[in-house]
Coordinates of C-alpha atoms in Angstrom, one line a residue:
M1 CA 3.4 -19.0 -67.8
S2 CA 2.0 -15.8 -68.0
D3 CA 5.0 -13.5 -68.9
T4 CA 7.7 -16.0 -66.7
S5 CA 7.1 -18.8 -69.5
N6 CA 10.3 -18.1 -71.3
S7 CA 12.0 -16.9 -67.9
L8 CA 12.0 -20.2 -66.0
P9 CA 13.9 -22.9 -66.4
P10 CA 12.6 -25.2 -69.2
L11 CA 12.5 -28.1 -66.0
S12 CA 10.5 -25.9 -63.5
L13 CA 8.1 -24.9 -66.4
A14 CA 7.8 -28.8 -67.2
F15 CA 6.8 -29.5 -63.1
G16 CA 4.8 -26.6 -62.8
D17 CA 3.1 -28.0 -66.6
F18 CA 3.0 -31.6 -64.6
I19 CA 1.4 -30.6 -61.7
A20 CA -1.6 -28.7 -64.2
R21 CA -2.4 -31.9 -66.3
Q22 CA -3.0 -34.0 -62.8
T23 CA -5.3 -31.5 -61.8
E24 CA -6.7 -30.6 -64.6
Q25 CA -5.9 -27.4 -63.5
A26 CA -4.6 -24.3 -66.4
S27 CA -0.8 -24.1 -66.5
D28 CA -0.9 -20.6 -65.2
S29 CA -3.2 -22.0 -61.2
V30 CA -1.8 -21.3 -57.8
L31 CA -1.0 -24.3 -57.7
A32 CA 1.1 -24.8 -60.5
R33 CA 2.6 -20.9 -60.4
T34 CA 3.8 -22.9 -57.0
A35 CA 5.3 -25.7 -57.9
A36 CA 7.1 -24.5 -61.0
W37 CA 8.2 -21.5 -58.2
L38 CA 9.5 -24.8 -55.6
S39 CA 11.4 -26.3 -58.1
W40 CA 13.1 -23.1 -59.2
S41 CA 13.6 -22.6 -55.7
Y42 CA 15.4 -25.5 -55.7
T43 CA 17.7 -24.5 -58.1
Q44 CA 18.7 -21.1 -55.8
G45 CA 20.1 -23.3 -53.2
D46 CA 16.9 -23.4 -51.3
V47 CA 15.4 -26.7 -49.7
C48 CA 11.8 -25.9 -49.5
L49 CA 9.5 -23.2 -50.6
D50 CA 8.4 -21.3 -47.8
L51 CA 4.9 -20.2 -47.5
A52 CA 5.1 -17.2 -44.1
E53 CA 8.0 -15.8 -46.1
K54 CA 6.8 -15.7 -50.0
C55 CA 3.0 -14.9 -49.5
E56 CA 1.6 -12.0 -50.6
Q57 CA 4.7 -11.3 -52.4
P58 CA 5.5 -11.3 -56.3
W59 CA 5.1 -14.5 -57.7
F60 CA 9.2 -15.9 -58.5
D61 CA 10.4 -13.4 -56.0
G62 CA 9.5 -10.8 -59.0
V63 CA 12.9 -11.8 -60.6
F64 CA 10.7 -12.4 -64.1
M65 CA 9.1 -8.9 -63.6
D66 CA 5.5 -11.0 -63.2
E67 CA 3.2 -8.3 -62.3
D68 CA 0.4 -10.5 -60.1
H69 CA 1.7 -11.9 -56.5
A70 CA 0.9 -15.0 -54.5
P71 CA -2.1 -15.4 -52.7
S72 CA -2.2 -14.7 -47.9
L73 CA -1.0 -17.4 -45.9
D74 CA -3.9 -19.0 -45.2
D75 CA -5.6 -19.2 -49.1
W76 CA -2.4 -20.6 -50.2
R77 CA -2.4 -23.2 -47.2
M78 CA -6.3 -24.5 -48.3
V79 CA -5.3 -24.1 -52.4
L80 CA -2.6 -26.7 -51.6
S81 CA -4.2 -29.3 -49.1
A82 CA -7.2 -29.3 -51.5
G83 CA -4.7 -30.6 -54.8
T84 CA -4.4 -34.3 -52.6
R85 CA -3.2 -36.0 -55.5
C86 CA 0.4 -33.3 -55.8
V87 CA 0.4 -32.6 -52.5
A88 CA 0.9 -34.8 -49.0
A89 CA 0.9 -34.2 -45.7
P90 CA 4.1 -35.1 -44.2
H91 CA 4.3 -38.9 -43.9
D92 CA 2.2 -39.5 -46.9
Y93 CA 3.6 -39.4 -50.7
A94 CA 2.6 -36.7 -53.3
P95 CA 5.2 -34.8 -55.6
M96 CA 5.5 -32.1 -53.0
V97 CA 5.2 -32.4 -49.3
L98 CA 3.7 -29.2 -46.7
D99 CA 5.1 -29.2 -43.6
G100 CA 3.3 -26.6 -42.1
N101 CA 4.3 -23.4 -44.4
R102 CA 6.8 -25.3 -46.2
L103 CA 6.3 -26.8 -49.0
Y104 CA 8.7 -29.6 -50.8
L105 CA 9.7 -31.1 -53.1
H106 CA 9.0 -35.2 -52.0
R107 CA 12.6 -36.1 -52.4
Y108 CA 14.4 -33.1 -50.8
Y109 CA 11.1 -33.3 -47.7
H110 CA 13.0 -37.0 -46.8
D111 CA 16.6 -36.0 -46.7
E112 CA 15.8 -33.7 -44.2
G113 CA 14.1 -35.7 -42.0
T114 CA 16.4 -38.3 -42.8
I115 CA 19.4 -36.1 -41.7
A116 CA 17.1 -34.3 -38.7
G117 CA 16.4 -37.4 -37.5
A118 CA 19.6 -39.2 -37.0
L119 CA 21.2 -36.4 -35.3
L120 CA 18.6 -36.4 -33.2
Q121 CA 19.6 -39.9 -32.5
R122 CA 22.6 -39.5 -32.3
M123 CA 22.4 -36.7 -29.8
N124 CA 20.4 -38.9 -27.3
T125 CA 22.5 -41.8 -27.9
S126 CA 24.8 -42.2 -24.9
V127 CA 28.4 -43.0 -25.3
H128 CA 30.8 -45.2 -22.7
C129 CA 34.3 -42.3 -22.0
D130 CA 36.4 -43.1 -19.3
E131 CA 36.2 -39.6 -18.0
T132 CA 40.0 -40.1 -15.9
V133 CA 41.9 -41.0 -19.3
L134 CA 39.6 -38.3 -20.9
R135 CA 41.1 -35.8 -18.7
S136 CA 45.0 -37.4 -19.0
S137 CA 44.8 -37.1 -22.6
L138 CA 44.0 -33.2 -22.3
S139 CA 46.2 -32.6 -20.1
R140 CA 49.3 -34.3 -22.1
L141 CA 47.9 -33.0 -25.7
F142 CA 46.9 -29.1 -24.3
P143 CA 49.4 -28.5 -21.7
D144 CA 48.8 -24.6 -23.3
V145 CA 46.6 -22.5 -22.0
R146 CA 47.1 -20.8 -25.5
F147 CA 44.8 -23.8 -27.0
V148 CA 41.4 -24.3 -24.5
E149 CA 39.5 -23.8 -27.4
Q150 CA 41.4 -26.8 -28.7
Q151 CA 40.6 -28.8 -25.3
R152 CA 37.3 -27.6 -24.7
A153 CA 36.2 -28.8 -28.1
V154 CA 37.8 -32.7 -28.1
A155 CA 36.3 -32.8 -25.3
L156 CA 33.0 -32.2 -26.4
A157 CA 32.8 -34.4 -28.8
A158 CA 35.0 -37.5 -26.6
N159 CA 31.4 -38.9 -25.3
R160 CA 29.3 -38.0 -28.3
L161 CA 28.3 -40.2 -31.3
F162 CA 28.1 -36.6 -33.3
S163 CA 30.1 -33.5 -33.0
V164 CA 30.6 -30.4 -35.4
I165 CA 34.2 -28.5 -35.0
A166 CA 33.2 -25.4 -36.9
G167 CA 36.2 -22.4 -36.7
G168 CA 37.6 -20.1 -39.4
P169 CA 41.5 -20.7 -41.2
G170 CA 43.9 -20.8 -38.5
T171 CA 41.3 -21.9 -35.9
G172 CA 42.8 -25.0 -35.2
K173 CA 40.1 -27.4 -36.6
T174 CA 42.5 -29.7 -37.4
T175 CA 44.8 -29.4 -34.2
S176 CA 41.4 -30.4 -33.2
L177 CA 40.7 -32.9 -35.2
V178 CA 43.9 -35.1 -34.5
A179 CA 44.0 -34.2 -30.6
L180 CA 39.9 -36.2 -30.5
L181 CA 41.2 -39.4 -32.8
A182 CA 44.0 -39.5 -30.9
V183 CA 41.6 -39.3 -27.7
L184 CA 38.8 -41.9 -29.4
L185 CA 42.1 -44.3 -29.8
E186 CA 43.0 -44.3 -25.9
Q187 CA 40.2 -44.9 -25.8
Q188 CA 39.6 -47.9 -27.4
A189 CA 42.7 -48.3 -29.6
T190 CA 40.6 -50.8 -32.6
L191 CA 38.4 -47.9 -33.6
R192 CA 38.2 -48.0 -38.1
I193 CA 38.6 -44.0 -38.6
A194 CA 37.3 -42.9 -42.6
V195 CA 38.3 -39.5 -43.4
A196 CA 36.7 -37.6 -46.3
A197 CA 36.4 -34.3 -48.3
P198 CA 33.3 -32.8 -51.4
T199 CA 36.1 -32.4 -53.6
G200 CA 39.8 -34.6 -53.7
K201 CA 41.6 -31.1 -53.6
A202 CA 39.9 -30.7 -49.7
A203 CA 40.1 -34.3 -49.3
A204 CA 44.4 -34.0 -50.0
R205 CA 44.7 -30.9 -48.0
M206 CA 43.2 -32.6 -45.1
M207 CA 45.4 -35.7 -44.9
E208 CA 48.4 -33.1 -45.2
S209 CA 47.5 -31.2 -42.5
M210 CA 46.5 -33.7 -40.4
Q211 CA 50.4 -36.0 -40.9
N212 CA 51.4 -32.7 -40.1
M213 CA 50.0 -32.2 -37.0
Q214 CA 50.3 -35.8 -35.7
L215 CA 54.3 -34.3 -35.7
Q216 CA 53.6 -31.5 -33.9
L217 CA 51.5 -33.6 -30.7
P218 CA 53.3 -35.4 -28.1
L219 CA 51.1 -39.1 -29.5
D220 CA 52.1 -42.6 -28.6
A221 CA 53.8 -44.7 -30.9
T222 CA 50.5 -47.2 -32.0
V223 CA 48.2 -44.1 -31.6
R224 CA 50.0 -42.6 -34.1
Q225 CA 50.4 -45.4 -36.4
A226 CA 46.3 -46.3 -35.8
L227 CA 45.5 -42.8 -37.5
P228 CA 44.4 -42.6 -40.7
T229 CA 46.8 -41.9 -43.7
Q230 CA 43.9 -41.5 -46.6
A231 CA 41.8 -39.2 -47.1
A232 CA 39.1 -39.9 -49.8
T233 CA 36.5 -38.0 -51.4
I234 CA 32.5 -37.8 -50.1
H235 CA 31.3 -40.1 -53.1
R236 CA 34.7 -41.8 -53.2
L237 CA 34.3 -43.7 -50.1
L238 CA 30.6 -44.3 -50.9
G239 CA 31.2 -46.0 -53.5
F240 CA 30.0 -43.4 -56.4
D241 CA 29.7 -45.7 -59.9
G242 CA 28.0 -42.3 -61.9
H243 CA 24.9 -43.7 -61.1
R244 CA 24.0 -44.4 -57.5
F245 CA 26.3 -45.3 -54.2
R246 CA 27.7 -49.0 -53.2
H247 CA 27.5 -47.7 -49.9
H248 CA 23.5 -47.3 -47.9
A249 CA 21.8 -48.8 -45.0
E250 CA 21.8 -51.8 -46.3
R251 CA 25.4 -52.5 -46.6
P252 CA 26.5 -49.5 -45.0
L253 CA 30.3 -48.8 -44.8
A254 CA 32.4 -50.0 -42.6
C255 CA 33.8 -47.5 -39.9
D256 CA 33.8 -47.1 -36.4
V257 CA 34.2 -43.0 -37.0
L258 CA 33.7 -40.5 -40.1
V259 CA 35.5 -37.7 -40.0
I260 CA 33.8 -35.4 -43.0
D261 CA 35.6 -31.7 -43.2
E262 CA 34.9 -29.1 -45.3
A263 CA 31.2 -29.9 -44.5
S264 CA 29.5 -26.3 -45.5
M265 CA 30.1 -27.6 -49.0
V266 CA 28.1 -31.1 -48.3
D267 CA 24.6 -30.3 -49.4
V268 CA 21.0 -32.1 -48.5
S269 CA 21.5 -34.4 -50.4
L270 CA 25.1 -36.1 -49.9
M271 CA 24.2 -35.1 -46.6
A272 CA 21.3 -38.0 -46.5
A273 CA 23.8 -40.4 -48.2
I274 CA 25.9 -40.0 -45.5
I275 CA 23.8 -41.2 -43.1
H276 CA 22.7 -43.8 -44.4
A277 CA 26.0 -45.8 -45.5
L278 CA 27.1 -44.8 -41.8
P279 CA 26.2 -47.5 -39.2
A280 CA 24.4 -46.6 -36.3
H281 CA 26.9 -47.5 -34.2
A282 CA 29.7 -45.0 -35.8
R283 CA 30.2 -41.2 -34.4
L284 CA 30.0 -38.5 -36.8
I285 CA 32.3 -35.8 -36.7
L286 CA 32.1 -32.8 -39.0
L287 CA 34.5 -30.4 -39.7
G288 CA 33.8 -26.9 -41.6
D289 CA 33.7 -23.0 -41.9
R290 CA 30.3 -21.8 -40.8
D291 CA 30.4 -18.6 -42.5
Q292 CA 31.3 -19.7 -45.9
L293 CA 29.6 -20.4 -49.3
A294 CA 27.5 -23.1 -48.8
S295 CA 27.2 -26.0 -50.9
V296 CA 26.4 -25.2 -54.5
D297 CA 23.4 -27.6 -54.9
A298 CA 20.2 -27.2 -51.7
G299 CA 20.5 -26.5 -48.1
S300 CA 22.6 -25.2 -45.8
V301 CA 23.4 -28.6 -43.8
L302 CA 26.5 -27.2 -41.6
G303 CA 24.6 -23.3 -41.3
D304 CA 21.3 -25.0 -40.2
I305 CA 22.9 -27.1 -37.6
T306 CA 25.4 -24.1 -36.0
G307 CA 23.0 -22.2 -35.8
H308 CA 23.4 -19.6 -38.6
G309 CA 25.9 -17.6 -36.5
R310 CA 23.8 -17.5 -32.9
A311 CA 25.9 -18.0 -30.0
I312 CA 26.6 -21.9 -28.8
N313 CA 25.3 -22.3 -25.5
Y314 CA 26.2 -24.8 -24.2
S315 CA 22.7 -26.8 -21.3
P316 CA 23.6 -27.3 -18.0
T317 CA 25.0 -30.8 -18.4
T318 CA 26.9 -30.2 -21.0
H319 CA 28.8 -27.0 -18.8
D320 CA 28.8 -29.0 -15.4
Y321 CA 30.4 -32.1 -18.0
L322 CA 33.1 -29.5 -19.1
N323 CA 33.6 -28.5 -15.6
R324 CA 34.8 -31.8 -14.4
I325 CA 37.0 -32.9 -18.1
M326 CA 38.7 -29.8 -18.4
G327 CA 37.0 -26.8 -14.9
D328 CA 36.5 -24.8 -17.6
G329 CA 34.5 -21.8 -15.9
E330 CA 33.7 -20.0 -19.4
C331 CA 31.6 -22.0 -20.7
T332 CA 27.7 -20.2 -20.7
A333 CA 25.3 -22.5 -19.5
V334 CA 21.9 -22.2 -21.4
D335 CA 18.2 -23.7 -19.4
H336 CA 16.9 -25.7 -22.3
S337 CA 13.7 -26.9 -22.2
S338 CA 14.9 -30.5 -22.9
A339 CA 18.7 -29.4 -22.9
S340 CA 19.5 -33.2 -24.4
E341 CA 18.0 -32.0 -27.5
H342 CA 19.6 -29.3 -28.6
I343 CA 22.2 -29.5 -31.1
A344 CA 24.1 -26.5 -29.8
D345 CA 25.6 -29.5 -26.8
C346 CA 26.9 -31.2 -30.3
V347 CA 28.8 -27.9 -30.8
A348 CA 32.6 -26.9 -31.0
L349 CA 33.1 -23.4 -31.7
L350 CA 37.0 -22.1 -32.4
Q351 CA 36.8 -19.0 -32.4
T352 CA 40.8 -17.6 -32.2
S353 CA 43.3 -17.3 -34.9
H354 CA 46.8 -18.7 -34.5
R355 CA 47.7 -17.8 -37.9
F356 CA 47.6 -15.0 -38.1
G357 CA 48.2 -11.9 -35.6
A358 CA 46.7 -8.9 -34.3
D359 CA 47.3 -6.5 -36.8
S360 CA 46.8 -9.1 -39.7
G361 CA 44.6 -7.5 -42.8
I362 CA 42.8 -10.6 -43.6
A363 CA 41.2 -11.2 -40.1
Q364 CA 40.3 -8.2 -39.7
L365 CA 39.2 -7.7 -43.1
A366 CA 37.0 -10.9 -42.7
E367 CA 35.8 -10.7 -39.4
A368 CA 34.5 -7.2 -40.5
C369 CA 32.7 -9.1 -43.7
N370 CA 31.5 -11.6 -41.2
R371 CA 29.9 -9.0 -38.6
G372 CA 28.1 -7.1 -42.3
D373 CA 30.6 -4.2 -40.9
S374 CA 30.9 -2.7 -45.1
Q375 CA 32.2 0.8 -43.1
T376 CA 35.4 -0.9 -41.2
A377 CA 35.9 -3.4 -44.2
V378 CA 36.8 -0.2 -46.6
S379 CA 38.8 0.9 -43.9
C380 CA 41.1 -1.9 -43.6
F381 CA 42.5 -1.7 -46.9
D382 CA 44.0 1.7 -45.8
H383 CA 46.3 0.1 -42.9
A384 CA 47.1 -2.6 -43.5
D385 CA 50.2 -4.4 -46.0
D386 CA 48.8 -7.9 -46.4
I387 CA 45.3 -6.5 -48.6
Q388 CA 44.9 -4.6 -51.3
L389 CA 42.1 -3.2 -52.5
A390 CA 42.5 -2.3 -56.3
A391 CA 39.6 -0.8 -58.7
G392 CA 36.9 -3.5 -60.3
D393 CA 39.6 -3.8 -63.2
P394 CA 39.2 -7.1 -64.9
D395 CA 42.2 -6.3 -67.5
A396 CA 44.6 -5.2 -64.2
A397 CA 43.4 -8.4 -62.7
A398 CA 44.3 -11.0 -65.8
K399 CA 47.5 -8.5 -66.0
Q400 CA 48.8 -9.7 -62.2
A401 CA 47.5 -13.3 -62.7
I402 CA 49.6 -13.4 -66.1
A403 CA 52.6 -12.1 -63.9
A404 CA 52.2 -14.7 -61.2
Y405 CA 51.5 -17.6 -63.4
C406 CA 54.3 -16.6 -66.1
A407 CA 56.8 -16.7 -63.3
C408 CA 55.6 -20.3 -62.0
Y409 CA 56.0 -21.5 -65.9
R410 CA 60.0 -19.9 -66.3
Q411 CA 61.1 -21.3 -62.8
H412 CA 59.1 -25.1 -62.8
R413 CA 59.8 -27.0 -66.0
N414 CA 58.3 -30.6 -65.1
P415 CA 54.8 -30.9 -64.3
N416 CA 55.4 -32.0 -60.4
D417 CA 56.8 -29.1 -59.4
L418 CA 55.1 -26.8 -62.0
L419 CA 51.9 -28.2 -60.3
H420 CA 52.7 -26.9 -56.7
A421 CA 54.6 -23.8 -57.7
L422 CA 51.0 -22.7 -59.8
G423 CA 49.4 -24.0 -56.1
Q424 CA 50.6 -20.5 -54.4
F425 CA 48.7 -17.4 -56.6
R426 CA 44.9 -17.9 -57.7
L427 CA 42.5 -15.7 -59.2
L428 CA 39.2 -16.0 -58.1
C429 CA 36.0 -14.6 -59.5
A430 CA 32.0 -14.4 -58.4
V431 CA 30.7 -15.0 -62.1
R432 CA 31.7 -17.6 -64.8
Q433 CA 30.8 -16.1 -67.7
G434 CA 31.6 -12.2 -69.7
R435 CA 34.5 -9.5 -68.6
F436 CA 34.2 -10.2 -64.8
G437 CA 34.2 -13.9 -65.3
V438 CA 36.2 -17.1 -65.5
E439 CA 35.8 -18.3 -69.2
S440 CA 37.0 -14.2 -69.8
L441 CA 40.1 -14.5 -67.3
N442 CA 40.9 -17.8 -68.7
R443 CA 41.1 -17.2 -72.3
Q444 CA 43.3 -14.1 -71.5
V445 CA 46.0 -15.9 -69.0
A446 CA 46.4 -18.5 -72.3
R447 CA 46.9 -16.0 -74.4
A448 CA 49.5 -14.4 -72.4
L449 CA 51.2 -17.8 -71.9
R450 CA 51.4 -18.7 -75.4
A451 CA 52.7 -15.4 -76.2
E452 CA 55.2 -16.1 -74.2
G453 CA 56.0 -19.6 -75.3
L454 CA 54.9 -20.9 -72.0
L455 CA 51.7 -22.5 -73.6
Y456 CA 51.8 -24.6 -76.6
G457 CA 49.4 -26.8 -77.5
R458 CA 47.6 -28.0 -74.4
H459 CA 50.8 -28.5 -72.9
G460 CA 51.3 -26.7 -69.6
M461 CA 48.0 -26.3 -69.6
L462 CA 46.2 -25.8 -65.7
Q463 CA 43.3 -28.2 -65.7
M464 CA 40.4 -28.5 -62.7
I465 CA 38.0 -31.8 -63.8
T466 CA 34.6 -31.5 -63.8
R467 CA 33.0 -34.7 -63.7
N468 CA 33.5 -37.3 -61.3
H469 CA 35.4 -40.5 -63.2
P470 CA 35.5 -43.5 -60.3
T471 CA 37.1 -46.3 -62.1
H472 CA 40.0 -43.6 -62.6
H473 CA 40.1 -42.6 -58.3
V474 CA 39.4 -39.1 -60.1
F475 CA 37.0 -36.3 -59.2
N476 CA 35.1 -33.4 -59.6
G477 CA 37.2 -30.4 -58.7
D478 CA 40.6 -32.7 -58.8
L479 CA 43.2 -30.3 -60.4
G480 CA 45.7 -31.6 -62.7
I481 CA 48.3 -29.9 -66.0
I482 CA 48.4 -31.5 -69.3
W483 CA 52.4 -32.3 -69.9
R484 CA 54.5 -33.1 -73.4
D485 CA 56.3 -36.3 -71.8
S486 CA 59.4 -37.1 -73.2
D487 CA 57.3 -39.8 -75.8
G488 CA 56.2 -36.7 -77.1
Q489 CA 52.8 -37.5 -75.8
E490 CA 50.7 -35.3 -74.3
R491 CA 49.1 -36.4 -70.3
L492 CA 47.3 -34.8 -67.5
H493 CA 49.1 -35.2 -64.4
I494 CA 46.4 -35.6 -61.9
R495 CA 48.1 -35.0 -57.9
M496 CA 46.3 -38.4 -56.1
P497 CA 45.6 -38.7 -52.0
D498 CA 49.1 -40.4 -51.5
G499 CA 50.9 -37.4 -52.6
T500 CA 51.7 -39.2 -56.0
L501 CA 51.7 -37.6 -59.8
K502 CA 49.6 -40.1 -61.9
A503 CA 49.5 -39.4 -65.6
F504 CA 46.4 -39.6 -67.9
S505 CA 45.7 -39.6 -71.8
P506 CA 43.3 -36.7 -71.6
A507 CA 41.0 -38.2 -73.6
M508 CA 40.4 -40.6 -70.8
L509 CA 39.4 -37.6 -68.5
P510 CA 37.4 -35.2 -71.6
D511 CA 35.0 -33.1 -68.8
G512 CA 37.7 -30.8 -67.5
E513 CA 38.4 -26.3 -67.7
A514 CA 40.9 -24.3 -67.8
A515 CA 41.8 -23.9 -63.7
W516 CA 44.1 -20.1 -63.8
A517 CA 40.8 -18.9 -62.8
M518 CA 38.2 -20.1 -60.8
T519 CA 34.5 -19.4 -59.3
V520 CA 34.8 -18.8 -55.3
H521 CA 32.9 -21.5 -55.0
K522 CA 35.4 -24.0 -57.3
A523 CA 37.7 -22.9 -55.1
Q524 CA 36.7 -23.9 -51.3
G525 CA 38.4 -26.4 -49.4
S526 CA 41.7 -24.8 -50.9
E527 CA 44.1 -22.7 -50.2
F528 CA 47.0 -20.6 -51.7
D529 CA 49.6 -18.1 -50.5
Q530 CA 48.8 -15.6 -52.6
V531 CA 44.5 -14.7 -53.4
A532 CA 43.2 -12.2 -55.6
L533 CA 39.1 -11.3 -56.2
L534 CA 37.5 -9.9 -59.3
L535 CA 33.9 -8.7 -58.6
H536 CA 31.4 -7.6 -61.0
D537 CA 30.8 -4.4 -61.7
D538 CA 26.7 -4.5 -60.6
P539 CA 26.3 -4.0 -57.4
N540 CA 23.6 -5.3 -57.0
H541 CA 24.5 -8.6 -59.1
A542 CA 22.9 -11.7 -57.0
L543 CA 26.0 -13.6 -56.9
L544 CA 27.8 -10.7 -54.6
T545 CA 27.0 -12.1 -50.8
R546 CA 28.7 -12.0 -48.0
E547 CA 29.7 -14.9 -47.6
L548 CA 30.9 -15.6 -50.7
L549 CA 33.7 -12.3 -50.2
Y550 CA 34.3 -13.9 -46.5
T551 CA 35.2 -17.6 -48.8
A552 CA 37.2 -15.4 -51.3
I553 CA 39.1 -13.9 -48.4
T554 CA 40.0 -16.6 -46.4
R555 CA 41.9 -18.8 -48.8
A556 CA 44.7 -16.5 -49.0
R557 CA 46.8 -17.2 -46.4
Q558 CA 49.9 -14.8 -47.1
H559 CA 48.0 -11.5 -49.2
F560 CA 44.8 -11.0 -51.1
T561 CA 44.0 -8.3 -53.5
L562 CA 40.9 -7.0 -54.5
Y563 CA 39.6 -6.0 -57.4
A564 CA 36.3 -3.5 -57.4
T565 CA 34.8 -0.5 -56.1
P566 CA 34.0 0.9 -52.6
E567 CA 30.4 0.6 -53.3
V568 CA 30.4 -2.8 -54.8
L569 CA 32.5 -3.8 -52.0
T570 CA 29.5 -2.1 -49.6
A571 CA 26.5 -4.4 -51.4
T572 CA 28.8 -7.2 -52.1
I573 CA 28.6 -7.1 -47.5
E574 CA 25.5 -6.1 -47.0
R575 CA 23.7 -8.8 -49.0
H576 CA 23.3 -12.0 -47.1
I577 CA 22.8 -15.5 -49.0
Q578 CA 19.4 -16.7 -46.4
R579 CA 18.4 -20.7 -47.8
S580 CA 14.8 -21.6 -47.0
S581 CA 15.3 -24.7 -44.9
G582 CA 13.6 -26.8 -42.3
L583 CA 16.5 -28.1 -40.7
A584 CA 17.3 -25.8 -38.0
Q585 CA 14.1 -25.6 -36.7
R586 CA 13.9 -29.5 -37.0
L587 CA 17.1 -29.9 -34.8
G588 CA 15.8 -27.5 -32.6
W589 CA 17.3 -23.7 -32.6

């Protein structure tokens, strides 16, 4: 395929060649090139190829130095429409589907349609809610006017089959969720509630936060007893066996309410699987931060649902409902052409942080990053004590990590305490390989620990599981520590959802990697007291984005150190991820 044949991923090349053979065209024809571009775009996180955006642009976004350009939009659509054996109209079948100016692989067109159809149906399905009971519940749970946003979120979600509670760290998502579940149980005491998150770490942290919040809210004893006590990974909840999900449309989950935390990490295919497994009557509640990195795989589902940073304005109907429930005169009413079908009516946006004070550098830096205000972001480091800008030196970043980890290993001599202590600090990277990557940094940390006598053989290694092991209830993203027990055997100790440590032979869970340094993507769903982020020294590196930086900043509870030059920081904040998808438009944005 011209000069790109040595650069495109083999699977993308193979798909282009397959389409060429099916249509008896050359491997560098417009149709074959388009198929290869579509396949490659999926690996970049796009759900579809937006022809209107890519027309007359260099093929493959110019990444592979191909001097040719894609056709005009009309010519391109004509070529694709003529390839009827391989390109179908919506609701027909072919390997690719052309819907307006968006070209999809058939599977992802189906997944996106499944999500949109289910959410629209839930948005327009009325749910009984005793408003008198609801008002009483909200007054008791939120007597303090400081928590009006959480009160509004609960009121908004209480009479809907689908709702989203979105906000950054410390804005009260867990508070809102626990209060919402309590309100729903006060409306119907027999509700079956399931809680899940994309990773084991996120699920464990979610349940810990929920249990802490239950102690702070004035809950009735029967309600407290009915609240969920465990959270699972999404794959565990759906019964993933390594090949397929046990729960689906013909065998749905046994629940009346499903809560998905860290929803920004859920890709389009996994969200479609959730929708398939959800009973028609069940509520779906999504929690997450819409400004975080999108999922590793294709799609930006939470971003599409919440409008990618656009204002959340409610319809007159929703505005009136909130006024009835809480006398809320602050909600902005917007006259949508079909108010009952606009997704904004299902979204509660929490914007006030209760974790950080007004002088918090972490909060100010995160906010400036979100706004794309690089000048303010750079200046934040000049006057805040909880953030630090250091030179983009991987050796300096490694020294900070080595000092932090050595202190943990010297102080704690059992796997339970050590695993907890190691969770207080994390070194994050944007990339995996090279001097600025996690692989190099992990090697440096391991060498230093061995030189100090704190790590020998595999004893003491902090390890992240990288593949799901459903039979052992261990999943991708779970953290453990390899420890030589009293019998001389090395075992991998992993904290389970109930908080206990379970020991495995490392041979039982062979897929793992050192985790003293992690990519920002892998750190999603986790929080640490102290976080250090090492960015690449190339300001034009494609992975250095506003979303990556914001996600790393918001992993820190107390202190954030950034290893980067001001030039790299500025370029990172000004680079914004935009994934091609039709979901937002389908939902009314």
